[in-house]
């Protein structure tokens, strides 16, 4: 009987130790966007209004975190309706054919302090490629209103549009070859 009690206690402890926690994005306090050079003289910025981000982890410091992102391409927003419509066309995102952008992490490794290297598979324009991004874990606090924990991350990186067959007809003098990515988000348990 004593053995059964010890085994049950160990199983309960291991289940608690390895329990996964899922954190969901708080869209009211998050932004998922990009910028790209336009005619080599300015940066054009945009963001997506409809997306979902989930972080799964077993550790409080997120050192084993897994990130999953799904973006609705039709939610692109550049504050210019005519440009948004053009960006949804086959010249760019081809939203009718490729309606989502996804990212699924394959590793999340601490570099130093609050900085991590986030690696994963990005699917854009029907092409999946590995990308490496810089993630900064801004910490976890208790929301004074909901009394729930809130974690913050800032993620940056860049991709080459040619790697994803994106806007290939656009010359580099019109549209920069590199697209900068920036996400800033708050997540709740």
Coordinates of N, CA and C in Angstrom, one line a residue, residues 53 70 104 109-110 118 125 149 175 185:
X53 N -2.5 33.9 -31.9 CA -1.2 33.5 -31.5 C -1.4 32.7 -30.2
X70 N -1.3 32.2 -36.6 CA -2.1 32.1 -37.8 C -2.6 33.5 -38.2
X104 N 5.1 28.2 -37.1 CA 5.1 27.2 -36.0 C 6.5 27.1 -35.6
X109 N 15.4 29.4 -27.9 CA 16.6 29.3 -27.1 C 17.0 30.7 -26.5
X110 N 17.3 30.6 -25.2 CA 17.8 31.8 -24.6 C 19.2 32.2 -25.1
X118 N 14.2 32.7 -31.7 CA 13.0 31.9 -32.0 C 13.1 31.4 -33.4
X125 N 2.5 32.8 -48.8 CA 2.3 32.7 -50.3 C 2.5 31.2 -50.8
X149 N -2.2 36.5 -14.6 CA -0.9 36.8 -15.1 C -0.9 37.2 -16.6
X175 N 10.0 48.0 -54.7 CA 9.7 47.3 -53.4 C 11.0 46.6 -52.9
X185 N 3.4 41.9 -28.2 CA 2.1 41.3 -27.7 C 2.1 41.0 -26.2

